[in-house]
Short mmCIF file of C-alpha atoms in Angstrom, two decimals:
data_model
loop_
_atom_site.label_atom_id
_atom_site.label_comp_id
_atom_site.label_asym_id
_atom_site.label_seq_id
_atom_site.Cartn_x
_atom_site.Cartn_y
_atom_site.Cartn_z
CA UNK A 29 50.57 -2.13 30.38
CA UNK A 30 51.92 0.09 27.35
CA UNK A 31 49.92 -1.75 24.93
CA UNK A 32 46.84 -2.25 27.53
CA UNK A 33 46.55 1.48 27.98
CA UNK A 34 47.22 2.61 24.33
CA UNK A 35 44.55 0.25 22.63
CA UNK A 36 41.58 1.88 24.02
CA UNK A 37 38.23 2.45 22.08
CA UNK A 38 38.99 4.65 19.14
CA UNK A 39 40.81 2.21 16.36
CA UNK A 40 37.60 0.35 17.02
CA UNK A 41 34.85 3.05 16.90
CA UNK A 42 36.06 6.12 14.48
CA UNK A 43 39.55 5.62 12.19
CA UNK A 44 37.02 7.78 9.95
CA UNK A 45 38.30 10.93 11.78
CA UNK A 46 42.14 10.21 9.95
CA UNK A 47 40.20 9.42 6.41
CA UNK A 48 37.94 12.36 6.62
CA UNK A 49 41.17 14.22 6.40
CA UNK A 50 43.37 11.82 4.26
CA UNK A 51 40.64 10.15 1.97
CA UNK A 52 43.11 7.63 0.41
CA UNK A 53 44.18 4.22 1.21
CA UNK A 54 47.98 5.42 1.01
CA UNK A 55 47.86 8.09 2.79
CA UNK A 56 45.87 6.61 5.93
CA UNK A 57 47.85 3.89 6.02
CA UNK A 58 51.13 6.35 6.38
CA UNK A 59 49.42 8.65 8.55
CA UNK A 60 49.20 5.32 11.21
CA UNK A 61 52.63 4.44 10.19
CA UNK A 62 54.08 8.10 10.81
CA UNK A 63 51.92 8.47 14.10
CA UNK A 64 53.61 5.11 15.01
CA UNK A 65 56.95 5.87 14.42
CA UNK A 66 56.13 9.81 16.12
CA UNK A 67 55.05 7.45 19.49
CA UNK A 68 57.82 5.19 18.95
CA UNK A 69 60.34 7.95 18.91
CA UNK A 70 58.84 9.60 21.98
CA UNK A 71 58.98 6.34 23.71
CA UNK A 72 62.83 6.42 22.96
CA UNK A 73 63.26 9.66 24.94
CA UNK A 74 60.71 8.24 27.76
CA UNK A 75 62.84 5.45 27.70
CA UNK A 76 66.46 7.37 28.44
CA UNK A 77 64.50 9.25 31.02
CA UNK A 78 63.11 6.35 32.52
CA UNK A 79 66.55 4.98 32.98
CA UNK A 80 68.26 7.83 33.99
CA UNK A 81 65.34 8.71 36.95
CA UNK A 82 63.58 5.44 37.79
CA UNK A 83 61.09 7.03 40.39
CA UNK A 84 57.36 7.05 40.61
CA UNK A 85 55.92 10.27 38.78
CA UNK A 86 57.52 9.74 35.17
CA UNK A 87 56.88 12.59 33.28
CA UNK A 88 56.80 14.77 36.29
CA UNK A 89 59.72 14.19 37.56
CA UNK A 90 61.46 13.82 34.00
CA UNK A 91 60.05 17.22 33.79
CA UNK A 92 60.91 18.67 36.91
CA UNK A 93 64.65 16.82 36.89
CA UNK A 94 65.65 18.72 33.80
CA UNK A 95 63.90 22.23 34.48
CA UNK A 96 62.29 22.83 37.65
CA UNK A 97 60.06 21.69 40.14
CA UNK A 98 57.24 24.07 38.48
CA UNK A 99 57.45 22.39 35.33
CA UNK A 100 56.35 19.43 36.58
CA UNK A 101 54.31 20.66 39.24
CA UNK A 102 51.86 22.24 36.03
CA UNK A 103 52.11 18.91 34.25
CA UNK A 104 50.76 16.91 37.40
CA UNK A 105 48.34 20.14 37.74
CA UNK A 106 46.95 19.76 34.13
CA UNK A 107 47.01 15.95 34.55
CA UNK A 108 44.25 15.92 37.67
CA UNK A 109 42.02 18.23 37.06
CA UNK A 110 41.67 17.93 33.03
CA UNK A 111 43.84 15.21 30.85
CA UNK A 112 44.35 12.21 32.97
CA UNK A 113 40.84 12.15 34.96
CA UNK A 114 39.24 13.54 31.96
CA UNK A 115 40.81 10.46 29.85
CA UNK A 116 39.03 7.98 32.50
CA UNK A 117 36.28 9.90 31.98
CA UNK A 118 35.70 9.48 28.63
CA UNK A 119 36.94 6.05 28.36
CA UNK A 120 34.43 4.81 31.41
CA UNK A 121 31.58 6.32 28.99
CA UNK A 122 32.31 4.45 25.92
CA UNK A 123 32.13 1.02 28.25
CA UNK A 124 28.86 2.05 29.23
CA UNK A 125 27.78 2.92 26.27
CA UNK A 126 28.55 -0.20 24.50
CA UNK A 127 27.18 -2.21 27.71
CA UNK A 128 23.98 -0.14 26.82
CA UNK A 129 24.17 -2.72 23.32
CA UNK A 130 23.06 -5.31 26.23
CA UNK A 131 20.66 -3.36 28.63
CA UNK A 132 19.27 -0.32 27.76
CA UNK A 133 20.82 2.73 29.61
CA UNK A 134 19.33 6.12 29.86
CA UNK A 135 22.09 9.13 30.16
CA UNK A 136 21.89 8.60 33.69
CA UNK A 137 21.87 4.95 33.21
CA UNK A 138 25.19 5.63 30.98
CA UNK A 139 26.40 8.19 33.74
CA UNK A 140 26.02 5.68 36.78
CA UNK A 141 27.60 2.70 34.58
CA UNK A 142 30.51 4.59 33.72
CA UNK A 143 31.08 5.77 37.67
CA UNK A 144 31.38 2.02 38.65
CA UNK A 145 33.64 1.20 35.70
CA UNK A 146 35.76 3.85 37.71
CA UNK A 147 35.20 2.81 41.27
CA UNK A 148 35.43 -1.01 40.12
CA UNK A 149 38.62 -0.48 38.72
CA UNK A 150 40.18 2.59 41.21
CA UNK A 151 39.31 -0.75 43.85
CA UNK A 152 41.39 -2.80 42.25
CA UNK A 153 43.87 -0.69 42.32
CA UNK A 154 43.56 0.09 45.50
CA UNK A 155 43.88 -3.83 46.51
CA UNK A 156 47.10 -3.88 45.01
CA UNK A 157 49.68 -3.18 41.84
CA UNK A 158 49.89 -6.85 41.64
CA UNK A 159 46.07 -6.90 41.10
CA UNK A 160 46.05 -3.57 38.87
CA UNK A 161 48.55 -5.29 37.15
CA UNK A 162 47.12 -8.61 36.67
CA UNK A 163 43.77 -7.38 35.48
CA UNK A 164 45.47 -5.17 32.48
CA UNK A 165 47.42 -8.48 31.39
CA UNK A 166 44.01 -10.29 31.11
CA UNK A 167 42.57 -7.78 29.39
CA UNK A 168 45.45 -7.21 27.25
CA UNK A 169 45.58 -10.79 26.49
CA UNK A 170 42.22 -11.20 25.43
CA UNK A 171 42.02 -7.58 22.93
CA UNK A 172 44.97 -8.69 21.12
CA UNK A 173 43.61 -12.43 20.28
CA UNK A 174 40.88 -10.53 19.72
CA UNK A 175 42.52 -8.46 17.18
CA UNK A 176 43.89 -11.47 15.31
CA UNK A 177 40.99 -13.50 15.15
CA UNK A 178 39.34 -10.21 13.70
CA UNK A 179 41.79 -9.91 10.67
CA UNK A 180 41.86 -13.98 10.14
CA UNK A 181 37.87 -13.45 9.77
CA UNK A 182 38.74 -10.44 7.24
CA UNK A 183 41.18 -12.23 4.97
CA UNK A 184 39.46 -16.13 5.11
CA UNK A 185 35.57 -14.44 4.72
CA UNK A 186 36.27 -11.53 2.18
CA UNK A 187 38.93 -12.87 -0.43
CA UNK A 188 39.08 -11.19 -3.45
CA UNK A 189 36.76 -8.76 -2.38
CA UNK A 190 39.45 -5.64 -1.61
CA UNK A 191 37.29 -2.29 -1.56
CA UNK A 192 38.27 0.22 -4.44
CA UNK A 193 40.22 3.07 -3.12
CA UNK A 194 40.26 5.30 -6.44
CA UNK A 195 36.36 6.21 -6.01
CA UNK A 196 37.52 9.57 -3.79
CA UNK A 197 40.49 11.90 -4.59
CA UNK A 198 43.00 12.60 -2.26
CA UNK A 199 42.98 16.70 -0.99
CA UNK A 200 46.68 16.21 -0.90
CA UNK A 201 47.14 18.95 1.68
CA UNK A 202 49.71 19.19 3.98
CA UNK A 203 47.76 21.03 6.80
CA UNK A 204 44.92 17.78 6.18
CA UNK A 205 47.53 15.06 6.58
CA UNK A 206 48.84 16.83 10.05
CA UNK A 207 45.36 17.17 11.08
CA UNK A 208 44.50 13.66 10.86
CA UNK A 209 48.47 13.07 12.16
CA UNK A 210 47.03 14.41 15.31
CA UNK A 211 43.77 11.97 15.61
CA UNK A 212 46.13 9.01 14.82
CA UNK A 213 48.62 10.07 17.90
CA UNK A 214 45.44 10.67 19.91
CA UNK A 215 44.82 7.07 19.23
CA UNK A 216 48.65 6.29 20.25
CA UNK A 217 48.00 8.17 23.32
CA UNK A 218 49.21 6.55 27.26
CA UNK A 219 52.45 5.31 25.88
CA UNK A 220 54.25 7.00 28.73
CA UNK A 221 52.12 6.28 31.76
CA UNK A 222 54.02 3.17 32.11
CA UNK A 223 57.06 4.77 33.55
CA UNK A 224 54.46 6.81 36.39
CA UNK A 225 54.93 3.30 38.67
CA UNK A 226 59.14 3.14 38.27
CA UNK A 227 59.14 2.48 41.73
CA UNK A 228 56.72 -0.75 41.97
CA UNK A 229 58.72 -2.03 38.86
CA UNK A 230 61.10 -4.62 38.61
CA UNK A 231 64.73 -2.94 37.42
CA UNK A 232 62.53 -0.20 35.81
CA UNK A 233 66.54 1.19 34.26
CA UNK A 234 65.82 -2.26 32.18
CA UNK A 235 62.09 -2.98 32.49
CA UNK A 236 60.55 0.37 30.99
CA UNK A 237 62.81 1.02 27.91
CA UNK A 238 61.67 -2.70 26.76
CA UNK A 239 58.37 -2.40 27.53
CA UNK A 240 58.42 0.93 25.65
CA UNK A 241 59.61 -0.41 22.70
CA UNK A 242 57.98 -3.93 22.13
CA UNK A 243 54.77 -2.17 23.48
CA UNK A 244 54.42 0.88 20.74
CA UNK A 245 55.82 -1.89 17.79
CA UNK A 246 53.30 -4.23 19.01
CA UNK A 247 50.54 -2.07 18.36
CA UNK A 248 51.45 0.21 15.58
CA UNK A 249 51.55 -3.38 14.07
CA UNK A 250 47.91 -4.17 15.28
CA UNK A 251 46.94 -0.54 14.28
CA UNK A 252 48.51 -0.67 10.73
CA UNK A 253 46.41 -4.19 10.37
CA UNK A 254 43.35 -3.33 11.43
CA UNK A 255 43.23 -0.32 9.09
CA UNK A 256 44.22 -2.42 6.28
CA UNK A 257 41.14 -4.76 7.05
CA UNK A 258 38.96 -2.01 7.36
CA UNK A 259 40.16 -0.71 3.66
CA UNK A 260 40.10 -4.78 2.60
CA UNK A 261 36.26 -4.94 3.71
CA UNK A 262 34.96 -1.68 2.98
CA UNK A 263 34.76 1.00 0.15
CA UNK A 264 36.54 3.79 0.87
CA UNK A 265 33.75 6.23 1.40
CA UNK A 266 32.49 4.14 3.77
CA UNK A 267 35.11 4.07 5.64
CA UNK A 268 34.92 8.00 6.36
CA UNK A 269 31.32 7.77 6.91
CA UNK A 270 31.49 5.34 9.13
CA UNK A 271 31.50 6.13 13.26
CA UNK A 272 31.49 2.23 14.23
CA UNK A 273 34.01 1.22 11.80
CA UNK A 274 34.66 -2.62 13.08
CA UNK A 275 30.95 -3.28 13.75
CA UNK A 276 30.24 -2.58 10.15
CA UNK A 277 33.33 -4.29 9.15
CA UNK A 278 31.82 -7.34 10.95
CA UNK A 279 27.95 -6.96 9.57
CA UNK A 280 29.61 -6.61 5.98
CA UNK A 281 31.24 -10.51 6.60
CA UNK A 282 28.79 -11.99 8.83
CA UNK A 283 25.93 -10.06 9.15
CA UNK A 284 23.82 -7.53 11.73
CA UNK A 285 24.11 -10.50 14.65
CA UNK A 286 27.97 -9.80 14.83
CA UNK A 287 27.28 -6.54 16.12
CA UNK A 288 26.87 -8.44 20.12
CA UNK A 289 30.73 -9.72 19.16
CA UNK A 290 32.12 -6.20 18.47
CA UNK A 291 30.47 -4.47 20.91
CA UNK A 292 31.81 -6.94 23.81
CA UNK A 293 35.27 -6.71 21.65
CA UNK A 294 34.81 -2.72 22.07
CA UNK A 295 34.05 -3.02 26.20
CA UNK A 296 37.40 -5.83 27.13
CA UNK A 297 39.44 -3.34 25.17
CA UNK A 298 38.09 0.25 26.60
CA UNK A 299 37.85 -1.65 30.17
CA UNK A 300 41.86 -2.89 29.78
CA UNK A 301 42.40 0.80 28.58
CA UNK A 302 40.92 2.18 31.50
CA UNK A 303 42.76 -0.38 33.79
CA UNK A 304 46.14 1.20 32.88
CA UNK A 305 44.86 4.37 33.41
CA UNK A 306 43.74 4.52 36.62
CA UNK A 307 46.31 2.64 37.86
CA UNK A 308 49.29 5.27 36.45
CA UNK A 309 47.88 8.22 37.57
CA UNK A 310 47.67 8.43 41.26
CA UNK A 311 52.01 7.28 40.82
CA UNK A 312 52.02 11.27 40.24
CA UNK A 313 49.85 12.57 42.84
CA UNK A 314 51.75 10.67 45.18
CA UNK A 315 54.82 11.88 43.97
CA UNK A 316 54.48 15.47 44.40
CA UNK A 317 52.86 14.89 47.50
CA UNK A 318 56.07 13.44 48.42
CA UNK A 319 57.71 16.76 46.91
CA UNK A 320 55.70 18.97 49.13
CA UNK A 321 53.48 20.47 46.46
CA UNK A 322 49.86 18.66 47.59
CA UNK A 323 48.20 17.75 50.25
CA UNK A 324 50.69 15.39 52.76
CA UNK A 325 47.73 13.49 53.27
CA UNK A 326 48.13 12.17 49.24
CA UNK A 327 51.24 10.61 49.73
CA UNK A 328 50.11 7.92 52.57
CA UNK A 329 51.08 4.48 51.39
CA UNK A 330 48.62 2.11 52.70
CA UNK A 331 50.49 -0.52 55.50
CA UNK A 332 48.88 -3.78 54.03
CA UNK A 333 47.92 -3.01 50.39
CA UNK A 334 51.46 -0.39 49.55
CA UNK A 335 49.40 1.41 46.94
CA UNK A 336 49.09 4.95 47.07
CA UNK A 337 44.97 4.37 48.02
CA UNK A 338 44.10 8.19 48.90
CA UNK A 339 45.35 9.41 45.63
CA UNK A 340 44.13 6.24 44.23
CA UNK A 341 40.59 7.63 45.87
CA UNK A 342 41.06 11.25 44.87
CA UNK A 343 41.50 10.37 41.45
CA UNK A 344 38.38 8.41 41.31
CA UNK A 345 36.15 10.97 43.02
CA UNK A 346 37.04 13.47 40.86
CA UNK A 347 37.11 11.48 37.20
CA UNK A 348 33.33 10.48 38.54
CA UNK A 349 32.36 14.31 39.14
CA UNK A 350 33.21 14.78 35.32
CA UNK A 351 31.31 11.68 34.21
CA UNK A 352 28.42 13.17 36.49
CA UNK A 353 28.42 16.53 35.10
CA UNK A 354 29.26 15.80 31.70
CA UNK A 355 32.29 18.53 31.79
CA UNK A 356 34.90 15.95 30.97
CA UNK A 357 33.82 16.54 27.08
CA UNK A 358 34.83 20.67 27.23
CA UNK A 359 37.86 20.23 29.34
CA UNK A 360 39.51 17.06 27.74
CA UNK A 361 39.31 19.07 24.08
CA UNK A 362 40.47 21.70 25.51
CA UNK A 363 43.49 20.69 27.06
CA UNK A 364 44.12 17.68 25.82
CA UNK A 365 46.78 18.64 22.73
CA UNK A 366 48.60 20.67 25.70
CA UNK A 367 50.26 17.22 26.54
CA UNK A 368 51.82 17.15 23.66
CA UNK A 369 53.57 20.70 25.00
CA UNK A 370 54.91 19.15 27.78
CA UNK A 371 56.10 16.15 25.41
CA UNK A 372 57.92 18.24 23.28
CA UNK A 373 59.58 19.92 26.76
CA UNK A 374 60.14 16.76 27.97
CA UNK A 375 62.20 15.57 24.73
CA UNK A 376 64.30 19.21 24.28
CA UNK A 377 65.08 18.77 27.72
CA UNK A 378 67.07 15.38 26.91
CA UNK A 379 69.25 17.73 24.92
CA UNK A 380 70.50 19.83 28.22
CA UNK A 381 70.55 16.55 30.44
CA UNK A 382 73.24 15.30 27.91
CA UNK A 383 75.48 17.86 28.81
CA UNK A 384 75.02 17.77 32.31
CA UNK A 385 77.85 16.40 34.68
CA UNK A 386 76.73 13.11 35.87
CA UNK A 387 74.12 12.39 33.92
CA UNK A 388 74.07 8.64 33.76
CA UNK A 389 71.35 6.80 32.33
CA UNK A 390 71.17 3.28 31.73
CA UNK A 391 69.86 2.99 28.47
CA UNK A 392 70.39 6.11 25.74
CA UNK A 393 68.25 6.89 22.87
CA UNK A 394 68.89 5.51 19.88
CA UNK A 395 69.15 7.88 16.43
CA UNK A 396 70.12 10.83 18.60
CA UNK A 397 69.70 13.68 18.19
CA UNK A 398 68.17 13.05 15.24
CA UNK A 399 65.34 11.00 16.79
CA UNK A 400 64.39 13.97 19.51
CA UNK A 401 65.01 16.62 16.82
CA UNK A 402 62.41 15.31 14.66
CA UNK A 403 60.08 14.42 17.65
CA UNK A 404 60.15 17.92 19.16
CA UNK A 405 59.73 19.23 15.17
CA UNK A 406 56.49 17.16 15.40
CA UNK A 407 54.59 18.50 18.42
CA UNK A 408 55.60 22.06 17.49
CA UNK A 409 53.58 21.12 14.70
CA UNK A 410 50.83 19.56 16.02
CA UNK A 411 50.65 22.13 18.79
CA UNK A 412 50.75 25.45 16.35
CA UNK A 413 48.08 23.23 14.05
CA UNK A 414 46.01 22.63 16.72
CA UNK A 415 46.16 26.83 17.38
CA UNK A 416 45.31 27.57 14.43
CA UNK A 417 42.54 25.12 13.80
CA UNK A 418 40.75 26.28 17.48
CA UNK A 419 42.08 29.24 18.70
CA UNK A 420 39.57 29.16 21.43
CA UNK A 421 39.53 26.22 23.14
CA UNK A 422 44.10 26.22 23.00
CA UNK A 423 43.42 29.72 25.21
CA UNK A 424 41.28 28.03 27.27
CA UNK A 425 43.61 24.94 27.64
CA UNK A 426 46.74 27.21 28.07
CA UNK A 427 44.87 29.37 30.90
CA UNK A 428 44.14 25.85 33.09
CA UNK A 429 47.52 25.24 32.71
CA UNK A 430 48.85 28.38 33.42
CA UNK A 431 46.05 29.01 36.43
CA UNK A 432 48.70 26.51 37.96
CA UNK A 433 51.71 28.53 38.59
CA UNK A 434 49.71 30.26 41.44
CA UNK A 435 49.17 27.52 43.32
CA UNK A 436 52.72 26.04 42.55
CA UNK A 437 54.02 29.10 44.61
CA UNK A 438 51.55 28.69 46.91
CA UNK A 439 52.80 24.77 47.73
CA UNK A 440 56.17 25.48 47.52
CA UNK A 441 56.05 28.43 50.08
CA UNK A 442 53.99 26.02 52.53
CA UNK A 443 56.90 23.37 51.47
CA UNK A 444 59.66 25.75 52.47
CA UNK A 445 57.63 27.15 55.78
CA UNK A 446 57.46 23.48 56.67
CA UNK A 447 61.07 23.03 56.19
CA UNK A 448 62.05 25.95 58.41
CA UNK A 449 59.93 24.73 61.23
CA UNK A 450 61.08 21.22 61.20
CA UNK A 451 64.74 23.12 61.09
CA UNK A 452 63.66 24.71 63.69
CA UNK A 453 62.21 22.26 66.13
#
């Protein structure tokens, strides 16, 4: 699942957006190597977390665990109505548009595709975490054989014939490299939704710190690989130019008709992506459901399948609204760098946990505190960057977020009503 949902669409379609900003071989090569080790690092911390509360809701309820119930509540908040069903979103539109490569799709046609990628995979879901589950090993399976048979064709086809790096000057700037720092950990992104279904894992104190870790090495190794291919094939400037980087990787070996092979390459690993998606999500509406901050009705466990299906639903209906309307694109730029707020809360939380009485978790980050220290150092970076860069849409992102405290008060006076009148009766 970690590597399933992380290796979506992007290393595929647009590395260009990292060498627009770092136009060197070494430095895009350690701007994937740093955004690796950043993810890798954050996985740590996830991984601690994981052990120490192994219930369904991850992040919320690392969140609300080591601060309050509010603090998760806005993550979960932020997570339906912008970054998580505005990720599905956007990845259900790239597999329609590369199924377009096949049939010809209109922007409805694209629209309408993408909303039964969703309700194709939400049903699977809905079926069953063994069948979620089973579908994003399959998928996962096949990208990553994929991936290798890809770089086998680079090195046996294009020997010898290494693209020259010196033709473009490095800017050299530090505010460049952390700009493309941030497109490389957008391409790292979903590490942490595997610890959203804690509960429905096998000793998840065990389970989730190794899938963590093998997961992120796995494909920062992939990542690393492919960009080096890409470089191997390709002149440089190319590379920047380019916005569908591995098909022209693949016409530059074996001509135009290889585009059919890419583009099915792009949809198995965009449709695995969107797998692990959809199934972590609806683990967190559940959850605070279960916490008395959403609708009761959210947290119903269905008696034959034992998936959360009416989040599982809810989730669905509203990631197809924003494929419908098109707002998914406005939204999911505008909040989407906000996650890495509540990462870098997440991780300066371990910090207090460690020095509260029984604290216990099974597995403890390794490198502290350097490891959080420099993690937390990173996403006030990326987050102050991202400020700067667009002050306008980090206002709007900040208001969604903070629209939810509101309606946090709102639930948790309901919550407490409901717990006097069950007291009562």
């Amino acid at each position: 699942m970690v590597v399933g949902t992380i290796i979506g669409a992007s290393i595929f379609v647009q590395p260009s957006e990292i060498s627009r900003h770092v136009p060197d071989v070494a430095g895009i090569l350690l701007v994937w190597l740093v955004a690796g080790l950043l993810t890798f690092f954050g996985a740590l911390v996830c991984a601690e977390l994981a052990s120490a509360f192994p219930r369904t809701g991850g992040v919320y309820v690392f969140l609300k665990e080591t601060y309050s119930p509010a603090a998760g509540f806005l993550w979960g908040w932020a997570m339906f109505w912008s970054m998580h069903s505005g990720i599905i979103a956007a990845i259900a539109v790239v597999v329609a548009r590369y199924i377009g490569f096949f049939v010809p799709l209109g922007d409805v046609g694209v629209r309408v595709v993408a909303i039964l990628a969703i309700l194709i995979l939400s049903a699977v879901n809905y079926a069953g975490v063994r069948q979620g589950s089973a579908v994003q090993t399959f998928f996962t399976i096949v990208k990553v054989l994929a991936i290798g048979v890809m770089l086998v064709l680079v090195f046996a086809l294009a020997p010898g014939h290494a693209a020259e790096p010196a033709a473009v000057t490095s800017r050299g700037s530090i505010h460049e490299f952390a700009l493309a720092l941030v497109g490389g950990l957008f391409a790292y992104g979903g590490w942490h939704m595997v610890t959203y279904a804690a509960e429905e894992t096998r000793s998840p104190e065990k389970t989730i710190p190794r899938a963590l870790m093998i997961g992120v090495t796995i494909v920062t190794f992939c990542y690393l690989a492919l960009n080096a291919a890409y470089i191997y094939v390709l002149p440089l400037k190319q590379v920047i130019g380019s916005t569908r980087i591995a098909t022209d990787v693949a016409a530059a070996l074996v001509g135009t008709r290889s585009a059919g092979a890419v583009s099915i390459l792009v949809i198995v690993s965009a449709f695995g992506a969107l797998g692990g998606v959809i199934l972590a999500g609806p683990r967190v509406y559940f959850a605070m459901a279960e916490d008395g901050l959403l609708f009761r009705w959210l947290r119903a466990v269905h008696p034959r399948f034992h998936t959360p299906h009416r989040a599982i639903a809810a989730q669905a209906v509203w990631s197809s609204v924003l494929v419908a309307t098109g707002t998914y694109r406005s939204l999911f730029t505008a909040v989407v760098y906000t996650e890495w707020t509540f990462f870098g809360l997440m991780t300066a939380g371990l910090f207090l946990l460690r020095r509260r009485p029984g604290y216990a978790p099974a597995y403890r980050t390794w490198g502290y505190p350097i490891v959080p220290l420099l993690f937390v150092a990173a996403t006030v970076i990326i987050v102050i960057n991202q400020v700067v860069a667009d002050p306008a849409s980090s206002a709007m992102g900040f208001l969604l977020v903070a629209a939810g405290l509101p309606v946090y008060y709102f639930w948790a006076r309901r919550g407490a009503k409901g717990a006097i009148n069950s007291a009562g009766h």
